[in-house]
Amino acid sequence: MLEVSARQSSGCIRKDGCARIPKLSHLKALDRKLFNYYYYQLRHDLLQSKIPEIEYDEYKNKILGYVVNDMYRKMVEDGVSVADLKRTYEDYIPRKINKEHSLLFFNWARTKVFNSLNKISNREHDVDYVKTVYIDDIDNLAPGYLYEEYNGHIPYPEEDGHLKPGKCRVKIKFVPYAQPLSKPAKGGGGNGSKKGAPKDESEEQPGLKVFYSREWRHVANIDEIFTILVDNLTVNISIQDQSNLYSIDFGSQTELDSFVTCLAGYYRLMCKWTVYLCKPYLYSPSLNRLTDIKCHGPIGTITTPYELVEHVGHASSLTVSQGLVH
């Protein structure tokens, strides 16, 4: 988990409030409560049609499969009978389907879900397995979920050697991990393009990106960012091998703080945990504490004996060593 910076509002839950791990179902091994919390957040967002990458017209069979999974999870987790689940069927249907589709279509979907539920009702899957399948499948279908997007203005990018004066409106996001392009759903009834969100043809390339001229453009990898400077509502990013700062204008303090916290937090997680990119504008309470007590990262095995000899007998000087397992 990445801590919330001291300037970040504590009154809301943001998508980047925790670090995204490569495989989200692994949360179960790291933190069981967080695994369950994430599952129910994902379920809520699917029911409320808040995942733009999952459009019903394109992925109808997938979504009906998630409905069956959710009902089966309820049966296993809470001991609810199949008959009771059928009576409360509408509680498991995404709201958008309820509002936008005809009664005839709704009845067809209900029949399809009930038939599938009857087929799997006697299987003996544990609830963790059911939740893991749900999480992993949606993560594969909507890899951009949890990647918070920001709105901002940047100087016009150079096009074919020409630089246009002024600034343009862009979307900004940070993708921490390389991911394969999501596969089109079988029987989805679509042509493979997502209508709800801009297509990112370079999802396999992680890093800071901006959406301009109908495509996502790579700006920098996280380890290429040296520092972040803030001037009112403008963020200036120093990037390796670039002589000029990369400037982004934000429309609000909240969005600026959210963006800076996201980049600075992932830099600590993925590059140098003792470095905060935007100090002193945003600071990390725990990092300040670790700095005050002169805590540092791992040291080599050659250095360790000399450190022990040099500081032997000194109060509050400790070296923690992990032995090799043969």
PDB file of N, CA and C in Angstrom, residues 137-220:
ATOM      1  N   ASP A 137     -10.755 -11.974 -14.675  1.00  0.00           N
ATOM      2  CA  ASP A 137     -11.365 -11.855 -15.991  1.00  0.00           C
ATOM      3  C   ASP A 137     -11.678 -10.401 -16.331  1.00  0.00           C
ATOM      4  N   ILE A 138     -12.192  -9.652 -15.359  1.00  0.00           N
ATOM      5  CA  ILE A 138     -12.475  -8.234 -15.611  1.00  0.00           C
ATOM      6  C   ILE A 138     -11.172  -7.458 -15.793  1.00  0.00           C
ATOM      7  N   ASP A 139     -10.138  -7.834 -15.052  1.00  0.00           N
ATOM      8  CA  ASP A 139      -8.842  -7.167 -15.201  1.00  0.00           C
ATOM      9  C   ASP A 139      -8.280  -7.373 -16.604  1.00  0.00           C
ATOM     10  N   ASN A 140      -8.491  -8.559 -17.168  1.00  0.00           N
ATOM     11  CA  ASN A 140      -8.032  -8.838 -18.526  1.00  0.00           C
ATOM     12  C   ASN A 140      -8.858  -8.075 -19.563  1.00  0.00           C
ATOM     13  N   LEU A 141     -10.153  -7.940 -19.285  1.00  0.00           N
ATOM     14  CA  LEU A 141     -11.049  -7.264 -20.221  1.00  0.00           C
ATOM     15  C   LEU A 141     -10.915  -5.747 -20.149  1.00  0.00           C
ATOM     16  N   ALA A 142     -10.639  -5.237 -18.949  1.00  0.00           N
ATOM     17  CA  ALA A 142     -10.550  -3.783 -18.746  1.00  0.00           C
ATOM     18  C   ALA A 142      -9.250  -3.436 -18.031  1.00  0.00           C
ATOM     19  N   PRO A 143      -8.103  -3.565 -18.718  1.00  0.00           N
ATOM     20  CA  PRO A 143      -6.813  -3.317 -18.056  1.00  0.00           C
ATOM     21  C   PRO A 143      -6.632  -1.881 -17.592  1.00  0.00           C
ATOM     22  N   GLY A 144      -7.436  -0.961 -18.134  1.00  0.00           N
ATOM     23  CA  GLY A 144      -7.317   0.434 -17.725  1.00  0.00           C
ATOM     24  C   GLY A 144      -8.081   0.770 -16.461  1.00  0.00           C
ATOM     25  N   TYR A 145      -8.852  -0.194 -15.940  1.00  0.00           N
ATOM     26  CA  TYR A 145      -9.593   0.061 -14.709  1.00  0.00           C
ATOM     27  C   TYR A 145      -8.599   0.295 -13.565  1.00  0.00           C
ATOM     28  N   LEU A 146      -8.864   1.273 -12.757  1.00  0.00           N
ATOM     29  CA  LEU A 146      -8.022   1.727 -11.641  1.00  0.00           C
ATOM     30  C   LEU A 146      -6.930   2.697 -12.079  1.00  0.00           C
ATOM     31  N   TYR A 147      -6.707   2.837 -13.393  1.00  0.00           N
ATOM     32  CA  TYR A 147      -5.749   3.848 -13.824  1.00  0.00           C
ATOM     33  C   TYR A 147      -6.484   5.180 -13.927  1.00  0.00           C
ATOM     34  N   GLU A 148      -6.250   6.036 -12.972  1.00  0.00           N
ATOM     35  CA  GLU A 148      -6.971   7.301 -12.955  1.00  0.00           C
ATOM     36  C   GLU A 148      -6.485   8.200 -14.083  1.00  0.00           C
ATOM     37  N   GLU A 149      -7.435   8.791 -14.805  1.00  0.00           N
ATOM     38  CA  GLU A 149      -7.109   9.728 -15.873  1.00  0.00           C
ATOM     39  C   GLU A 149      -7.327  11.156 -15.390  1.00  0.00           C
ATOM     40  N   TYR A 150      -6.476  12.048 -15.871  1.00  0.00           N
ATOM     41  CA  TYR A 150      -6.532  13.457 -15.485  1.00  0.00           C
ATOM     42  C   TYR A 150      -6.712  14.308 -16.740  1.00  0.00           C
ATOM     43  N   ASN A 151      -7.306  15.469 -16.553  1.00  0.00           N
ATOM     44  CA  ASN A 151      -7.444  16.437 -17.642  1.00  0.00           C
ATOM     45  C   ASN A 151      -6.455  17.572 -17.437  1.00  0.00           C
ATOM     46  N   GLY A 152      -5.799  17.998 -18.499  1.00  0.00           N
ATOM     47  CA  GLY A 152      -4.831  19.082 -18.379  1.00  0.00           C
ATOM     48  C   GLY A 152      -4.545  19.722 -19.724  1.00  0.00           C
ATOM     49  N   HIS A 153      -3.665  20.692 -19.718  1.00  0.00           N
ATOM     50  CA  HIS A 153      -3.225  21.363 -20.943  1.00  0.00           C
ATOM     51  C   HIS A 153      -1.700  21.303 -21.026  1.00  0.00           C
ATOM     52  N   ILE A 154      -1.187  20.997 -22.205  1.00  0.00           N
ATOM     53  CA  ILE A 154       0.255  20.953 -22.437  1.00  0.00           C
ATOM     54  C   ILE A 154       0.573  21.770 -23.689  1.00  0.00           C
ATOM     55  N   PRO A 155       1.830  22.236 -23.855  1.00  0.00           N
ATOM     56  CA  PRO A 155       2.214  22.865 -25.125  1.00  0.00           C
ATOM     57  C   PRO A 155       1.995  21.883 -26.273  1.00  0.00           C
ATOM     58  N   TYR A 156       1.576  22.376 -27.417  1.00  0.00           N
ATOM     59  CA  TYR A 156       1.327  21.496 -28.559  1.00  0.00           C
ATOM     60  C   TYR A 156       2.556  20.642 -28.850  1.00  0.00           C
ATOM     61  N   PRO A 157       2.383  19.310 -28.955  1.00  0.00           N
ATOM     62  CA  PRO A 157       3.521  18.448 -29.298  1.00  0.00           C
ATOM     63  C   PRO A 157       4.050  18.765 -30.693  1.00  0.00           C
ATOM     64  N   GLU A 158       5.322  18.509 -30.871  1.00  0.00           N
ATOM     65  CA  GLU A 158       5.949  18.748 -32.178  1.00  0.00           C
ATOM     66  C   GLU A 158       5.443  17.729 -33.189  1.00  0.00           C
ATOM     67  N   GLU A 159       5.019  18.189 -34.350  1.00  0.00           N
ATOM     68  CA  GLU A 159       4.500  17.324 -35.411  1.00  0.00           C
ATOM     69  C   GLU A 159       5.327  17.522 -36.678  1.00  0.00           C
ATOM     70  N   ASP A 160       6.040  16.481 -37.093  1.00  0.00           N
ATOM     71  CA  ASP A 160       6.842  16.528 -38.329  1.00  0.00           C
ATOM     72  C   ASP A 160       7.797  17.717 -38.350  1.00  0.00           C
ATOM     73  N   GLY A 161       8.409  17.996 -37.207  1.00  0.00           N
ATOM     74  CA  GLY A 161       9.373  19.078 -37.135  1.00  0.00           C
ATOM     75  C   GLY A 161       8.770  20.446 -36.929  1.00  0.00           C
ATOM     76  N   HIS A 162       7.454  20.544 -36.904  1.00  0.00           N
ATOM     77  CA  HIS A 162       6.782  21.832 -36.725  1.00  0.00           C
ATOM     78  C   HIS A 162       6.225  21.927 -35.305  1.00  0.00           C
ATOM     79  N   LEU A 163       6.392  23.086 -34.698  1.00  0.00           N
ATOM     80  CA  LEU A 163       5.929  23.315 -33.335  1.00  0.00           C
ATOM     81  C   LEU A 163       4.883  24.419 -33.349  1.00  0.00           C
ATOM     82  N   LYS A 164       3.651  24.064 -32.996  1.00  0.00           N
ATOM     83  CA  LYS A 164       2.546  25.011 -32.994  1.00  0.00           C
ATOM     84  C   LYS A 164       2.527  25.793 -31.683  1.00  0.00           C
ATOM     85  N   PRO A 165       2.339  27.118 -31.732  1.00  0.00           N
ATOM     86  CA  PRO A 165       2.297  27.893 -30.487  1.00  0.00           C
ATOM     87  C   PRO A 165       1.013  27.629 -29.705  1.00  0.00           C
ATOM     88  N   GLY A 166       1.063  27.906 -28.404  1.00  0.00           N
ATOM     89  CA  GLY A 166      -0.113  27.733 -27.563  1.00  0.00           C
ATOM     90  C   GLY A 166      -0.151  26.378 -26.882  1.00  0.00           C
ATOM     91  N   LYS A 167      -1.301  26.063 -26.284  1.00  0.00           N
ATOM     92  CA  LYS A 167      -1.455  24.815 -25.542  1.00  0.00           C
ATOM     93  C   LYS A 167      -2.716  24.086 -25.984  1.00  0.00           C
ATOM     94  N   CYS A 168      -2.712  22.777 -25.776  1.00  0.00           N
ATOM     95  CA  CYS A 168      -3.846  21.945 -26.167  1.00  0.00           C
ATOM     96  C   CYS A 168      -4.346  21.149 -24.967  1.00  0.00           C
ATOM     97  N   ARG A 169      -5.608  20.787 -25.006  1.00  0.00           N
ATOM     98  CA  ARG A 169      -6.214  19.998 -23.942  1.00  0.00           C
ATOM     99  C   ARG A 169      -5.897  18.518 -24.161  1.00  0.00           C
ATOM    100  N   VAL A 170      -5.502  17.830 -23.100  1.00  0.00           N
ATOM    101  CA  VAL A 170      -5.157  16.407 -23.200  1.00  0.00           C
ATOM    102  C   VAL A 170      -5.690  15.652 -21.986  1.00  0.00           C
ATOM    103  N   LYS A 171      -5.763  14.344 -22.131  1.00  0.00           N
ATOM    104  CA  LYS A 171      -5.955  13.447 -20.994  1.00  0.00           C
ATOM    105  C   LYS A 171      -4.593  12.891 -20.613  1.00  0.00           C
ATOM    106  N   ILE A 172      -4.396  12.642 -19.322  1.00  0.00           N
ATOM    107  CA  ILE A 172      -3.110  12.152 -18.825  1.00  0.00           C
ATOM    108  C   ILE A 172      -3.353  10.929 -17.957  1.00  0.00           C
ATOM    109  N   LYS A 173      -2.476   9.934 -18.077  1.00  0.00           N
ATOM    110  CA  LYS A 173      -2.565   8.783 -17.180  1.00  0.00           C
ATOM    111  C   LYS A 173      -1.176   8.207 -16.978  1.00  0.00           C
ATOM    112  N   PHE A 174      -1.035   7.447 -15.885  1.00  0.00           N
ATOM    113  CA  PHE A 174       0.215   6.733 -15.635  1.00  0.00           C
ATOM    114  C   PHE A 174      -0.089   5.251 -15.551  1.00  0.00           C
ATOM    115  N   VAL A 175       0.586   4.461 -16.379  1.00  0.00           N
ATOM    116  CA  VAL A 175       0.426   3.006 -16.407  1.00  0.00           C
ATOM    117  C   VAL A 175       1.692   2.384 -15.833  1.00  0.00           C
ATOM    118  N   PRO A 176       1.631   1.791 -14.636  1.00  0.00           N
ATOM    119  CA  PRO A 176       2.855   1.303 -13.993  1.00  0.00           C
ATOM    120  C   PRO A 176       3.419   0.021 -14.579  1.00  0.00           C
ATOM    121  N   TYR A 177       2.549  -0.858 -15.125  1.00  0.00           N
ATOM    122  CA  TYR A 177       3.027  -2.165 -15.571  1.00  0.00           C
ATOM    123  C   TYR A 177       2.685  -2.396 -17.035  1.00  0.00           C
ATOM    124  N   ALA A 178       3.555  -3.108 -17.722  1.00  0.00           N
ATOM    125  CA  ALA A 178       3.267  -3.508 -19.096  1.00  0.00           C
ATOM    126  C   ALA A 178       2.158  -4.541 -19.082  1.00  0.00           C
ATOM    127  N   GLN A 179       1.188  -4.361 -19.984  1.00  0.00           N
ATOM    128  CA  GLN A 179       0.087  -5.302 -20.069  1.00  0.00           C
ATOM    129  C   GLN A 179      -0.213  -5.601 -21.523  1.00  0.00           C
ATOM    130  N   PRO A 180      -0.597  -6.859 -21.827  1.00  0.00           N
ATOM    131  CA  PRO A 180      -0.980  -7.177 -23.201  1.00  0.00           C
ATOM    132  C   PRO A 180      -2.295  -6.507 -23.540  1.00  0.00           C
ATOM    133  N   LEU A 181      -2.510  -6.270 -24.837  1.00  0.00           N
ATOM    134  CA  LEU A 181      -3.778  -5.703 -25.267  1.00  0.00           C
ATOM    135  C   LEU A 181      -4.898  -6.667 -24.942  1.00  0.00           C
ATOM    136  N   SER A 182      -6.007  -6.138 -24.413  1.00  0.00           N
ATOM    137  CA  SER A 182      -7.131  -6.990 -24.045  1.00  0.00           C
ATOM    138  C   SER A 182      -7.732  -7.621 -25.295  1.00  0.00           C
ATOM    139  N   LYS A 183      -8.167  -8.882 -25.146  1.00  0.00           N
ATOM    140  CA  LYS A 183      -8.687  -9.621 -26.287  1.00  0.00           C
ATOM    141  C   LYS A 183     -10.177  -9.347 -26.460  1.00  0.00           C
ATOM    142  N   PRO A 184     -10.649  -9.294 -27.720  1.00  0.00           N
ATOM    143  CA  PRO A 184     -12.076  -9.128 -27.950  1.00  0.00           C
ATOM    144  C   PRO A 184     -12.846 -10.301 -27.371  1.00  0.00           C
ATOM    145  N   ALA A 185     -14.019 -10.029 -26.834  1.00  0.00           N
ATOM    146  CA  ALA A 185     -14.829 -11.088 -26.244  1.00  0.00           C
ATOM    147  C   ALA A 185     -15.457 -11.933 -27.342  1.00  0.00           C
ATOM    148  N   LYS A 186     -15.497 -13.254 -27.123  1.00  0.00           N
ATOM    149  CA  LYS A 186     -16.134 -14.146 -28.072  1.00  0.00           C
ATOM    150  C   LYS A 186     -17.646 -13.956 -27.995  1.00  0.00           C
ATOM    151  N   GLY A 187     -18.255 -13.839 -29.146  1.00  0.00           N
ATOM    152  CA  GLY A 187     -19.696 -13.675 -29.175  1.00  0.00           C
ATOM    153  C   GLY A 187     -20.152 -12.347 -28.644  1.00  0.00           C
ATOM    154  N   GLY A 188     -19.279 -11.366 -28.634  1.00  0.00           N
ATOM    155  CA  GLY A 188     -19.629 -10.080 -28.053  1.00  0.00           C
ATOM    156  C   GLY A 188     -20.452  -9.212 -28.973  1.00  0.00           C
ATOM    157  N   GLY A 189     -20.457  -9.502 -30.253  1.00  0.00           N
ATOM    158  CA  GLY A 189     -21.260  -8.721 -31.166  1.00  0.00           C
ATOM    159  C   GLY A 189     -20.611  -7.419 -31.572  1.00  0.00           C
ATOM    160  N   GLY A 190     -19.307  -7.264 -31.335  1.00  0.00           N
ATOM    161  CA  GLY A 190     -18.637  -6.007 -31.675  1.00  0.00           C
ATOM    162  C   GLY A 190     -17.496  -6.254 -32.627  1.00  0.00           C
ATOM    163  N   ASN A 191     -16.835  -5.187 -32.992  1.00  0.00           N
ATOM    164  CA  ASN A 191     -15.728  -5.292 -33.931  1.00  0.00           C
ATOM    165  C   ASN A 191     -14.384  -5.213 -33.243  1.00  0.00           C
ATOM    166  N   GLY A 192     -14.389  -5.290 -31.899  1.00  0.00           N
ATOM    167  CA  GLY A 192     -13.131  -5.283 -31.170  1.00  0.00           C
ATOM    168  C   GLY A 192     -12.719  -3.939 -30.666  1.00  0.00           C
ATOM    169  N   SER A 193     -13.400  -2.860 -31.040  1.00  0.00           N
ATOM    170  CA  SER A 193     -13.052  -1.531 -30.555  1.00  0.00           C
ATOM    171  C   SER A 193     -13.914  -1.167 -29.384  1.00  0.00           C
ATOM    172  N   LYS A 194     -13.351  -0.458 -28.429  1.00  0.00           N
ATOM    173  CA  LYS A 194     -14.082  -0.048 -27.245  1.00  0.00           C
ATOM    174  C   LYS A 194     -14.644   1.343 -27.468  1.00  0.00           C
ATOM    175  N   LYS A 195     -15.958   1.490 -27.266  1.00  0.00           N
ATOM    176  CA  LYS A 195     -16.600   2.774 -27.487  1.00  0.00           C
ATOM    177  C   LYS A 195     -16.523   3.663 -26.260  1.00  0.00           C
ATOM    178  N   GLY A 196     -16.374   3.081 -25.097  1.00  0.00           N
ATOM    179  CA  GLY A 196     -16.477   3.862 -23.876  1.00  0.00           C
ATOM    180  C   GLY A 196     -15.213   4.562 -23.464  1.00  0.00           C
ATOM    181  N   ALA A 197     -14.069   4.212 -24.042  1.00  0.00           N
ATOM    182  CA  ALA A 197     -12.803   4.808 -23.621  1.00  0.00           C
ATOM    183  C   ALA A 197     -11.868   4.905 -24.810  1.00  0.00           C
ATOM    184  N   PRO A 198     -10.997   5.916 -24.860  1.00  0.00           N
ATOM    185  CA  PRO A 198     -10.026   6.028 -25.954  1.00  0.00           C
ATOM    186  C   PRO A 198      -9.138   4.792 -26.018  1.00  0.00           C
ATOM    187  N   LYS A 199      -8.912   4.299 -27.212  1.00  0.00           N
ATOM    188  CA  LYS A 199      -8.105   3.097 -27.391  1.00  0.00           C
ATOM    189  C   LYS A 199      -6.634   3.401 -27.164  1.00  0.00           C
ATOM    190  N   ASP A 200      -5.979   2.587 -26.371  1.00  0.00           N
ATOM    191  CA  ASP A 200      -4.546   2.731 -26.148  1.00  0.00           C
ATOM    192  C   ASP A 200      -3.855   1.561 -26.822  1.00  0.00           C
ATOM    193  N   GLU A 201      -3.322   1.803 -28.018  1.00  0.00           N
ATOM    194  CA  GLU A 201      -2.680   0.732 -28.772  1.00  0.00           C
ATOM    195  C   GLU A 201      -1.323   0.355 -28.193  1.00  0.00           C
ATOM    196  N   SER A 202      -0.843   1.110 -27.198  1.00  0.00           N
ATOM    197  CA  SER A 202       0.472   0.824 -26.622  1.00  0.00           C
ATOM    198  C   SER A 202       0.346   0.444 -25.151  1.00  0.00           C
ATOM    199  N   GLU A 203      -0.724  -0.310 -24.814  1.00  0.00           N
ATOM    200  CA  GLU A 203      -0.934  -0.700 -23.428  1.00  0.00           C
ATOM    201  C   GLU A 203       0.220  -1.547 -22.902  1.00  0.00           C
ATOM    202  N   GLU A 204       0.929  -2.219 -23.841  1.00  0.00           N
ATOM    203  CA  GLU A 204       2.034  -3.060 -23.400  1.00  0.00           C
ATOM    204  C   GLU A 204       3.229  -2.231 -22.954  1.00  0.00           C
ATOM    205  N   GLN A 205       3.242  -0.935 -23.222  1.00  0.00           N
ATOM    206  CA  GLN A 205       4.344  -0.064 -22.815  1.00  0.00           C
ATOM    207  C   GLN A 205       3.909   0.772 -21.614  1.00  0.00           C
ATOM    208  N   PRO A 206       4.536   0.566 -20.461  1.00  0.00           N
ATOM    209  CA  PRO A 206       4.139   1.334 -19.280  1.00  0.00           C
ATOM    210  C   PRO A 206       4.705   2.747 -19.312  1.00  0.00           C
ATOM    211  N   GLY A 207       4.255   3.570 -18.379  1.00  0.00           N
ATOM    212  CA  GLY A 207       4.814   4.909 -18.241  1.00  0.00           C
ATOM    213  C   GLY A 207       3.760   5.999 -18.223  1.00  0.00           C
ATOM    214  N   LEU A 208       4.233   7.248 -18.224  1.00  0.00           N
ATOM    215  CA  LEU A 208       3.372   8.422 -18.273  1.00  0.00           C
ATOM    216  C   LEU A 208       2.941   8.663 -19.719  1.00  0.00           C
ATOM    217  N   LYS A 209       1.634   8.871 -19.927  1.00  0.00           N
ATOM    218  CA  LYS A 209       1.112   9.027 -21.280  1.00  0.00           C
ATOM    219  C   LYS A 209       0.119  10.182 -21.345  1.00  0.00           C
ATOM    220  N   VAL A 210       0.002  10.779 -22.536  1.00  0.00           N
ATOM    221  CA  VAL A 210      -1.019  11.797 -22.779  1.00  0.00           C
ATOM    222  C   VAL A 210      -1.824  11.390 -24.016  1.00  0.00           C
ATOM    223  N   PHE A 211      -3.123  11.716 -23.997  1.00  0.00           N
ATOM    224  CA  PHE A 211      -3.996  11.411 -25.129  1.00  0.00           C
ATOM    225  C   PHE A 211      -4.172  12.672 -25.958  1.00  0.00           C
ATOM    226  N   TYR A 212      -3.581  12.661 -27.146  1.00  0.00           N
ATOM    227  CA  TYR A 212      -3.611  13.825 -28.036  1.00  0.00           C
ATOM    228  C   TYR A 212      -3.755  13.346 -29.475  1.00  0.00           C
ATOM    229  N   SER A 213      -4.553  14.051 -30.250  1.00  0.00           N
ATOM    230  CA  SER A 213      -4.750  13.734 -31.662  1.00  0.00           C
ATOM    231  C   SER A 213      -5.191  12.279 -31.845  1.00  0.00           C
ATOM    232  N   ARG A 214      -6.143  11.871 -30.997  1.00  0.00           N
ATOM    233  CA  ARG A 214      -6.809  10.563 -31.076  1.00  0.00           C
ATOM    234  C   ARG A 214      -5.891   9.372 -30.821  1.00  0.00           C
ATOM    235  N   GLU A 215      -4.818   9.585 -30.056  1.00  0.00           N
ATOM    236  CA  GLU A 215      -3.954   8.463 -29.696  1.00  0.00           C
ATOM    237  C   GLU A 215      -3.228   8.760 -28.386  1.00  0.00           C
ATOM    238  N   TRP A 216      -2.896   7.691 -27.670  1.00  0.00           N
ATOM    239  CA  TRP A 216      -2.100   7.817 -26.451  1.00  0.00           C
ATOM    240  C   TRP A 216      -0.625   7.887 -26.833  1.00  0.00           C
ATOM    241  N   ARG A 217       0.060   8.909 -26.309  1.00  0.00           N
ATOM    242  CA  ARG A 217       1.473   9.110 -26.621  1.00  0.00           C
ATOM    243  C   ARG A 217       2.308   8.961 -25.359  1.00  0.00           C
ATOM    244  N   HIS A 218       3.369   8.190 -25.495  1.00  0.00           N
ATOM    245  CA  HIS A 218       4.253   7.935 -24.360  1.00  0.00           C
ATOM    246  C   HIS A 218       5.119   9.158 -24.080  1.00  0.00           C
ATOM    247  N   VAL A 219       5.188   9.547 -22.802  1.00  0.00           N
ATOM    248  CA  VAL A 219       5.989  10.705 -22.391  1.00  0.00           C
ATOM    249  C   VAL A 219       7.291  10.266 -21.738  1.00  0.00           C
ATOM    250  N   ALA A 220       7.196   9.374 -20.741  1.00  0.00           N
ATOM    251  CA  ALA A 220       8.403   8.945 -20.022  1.00  0.00           C
ATOM    252  C   ALA A 220       8.098   7.725 -19.178  1.00  0.00           C
TER     253      ALA A 220
END
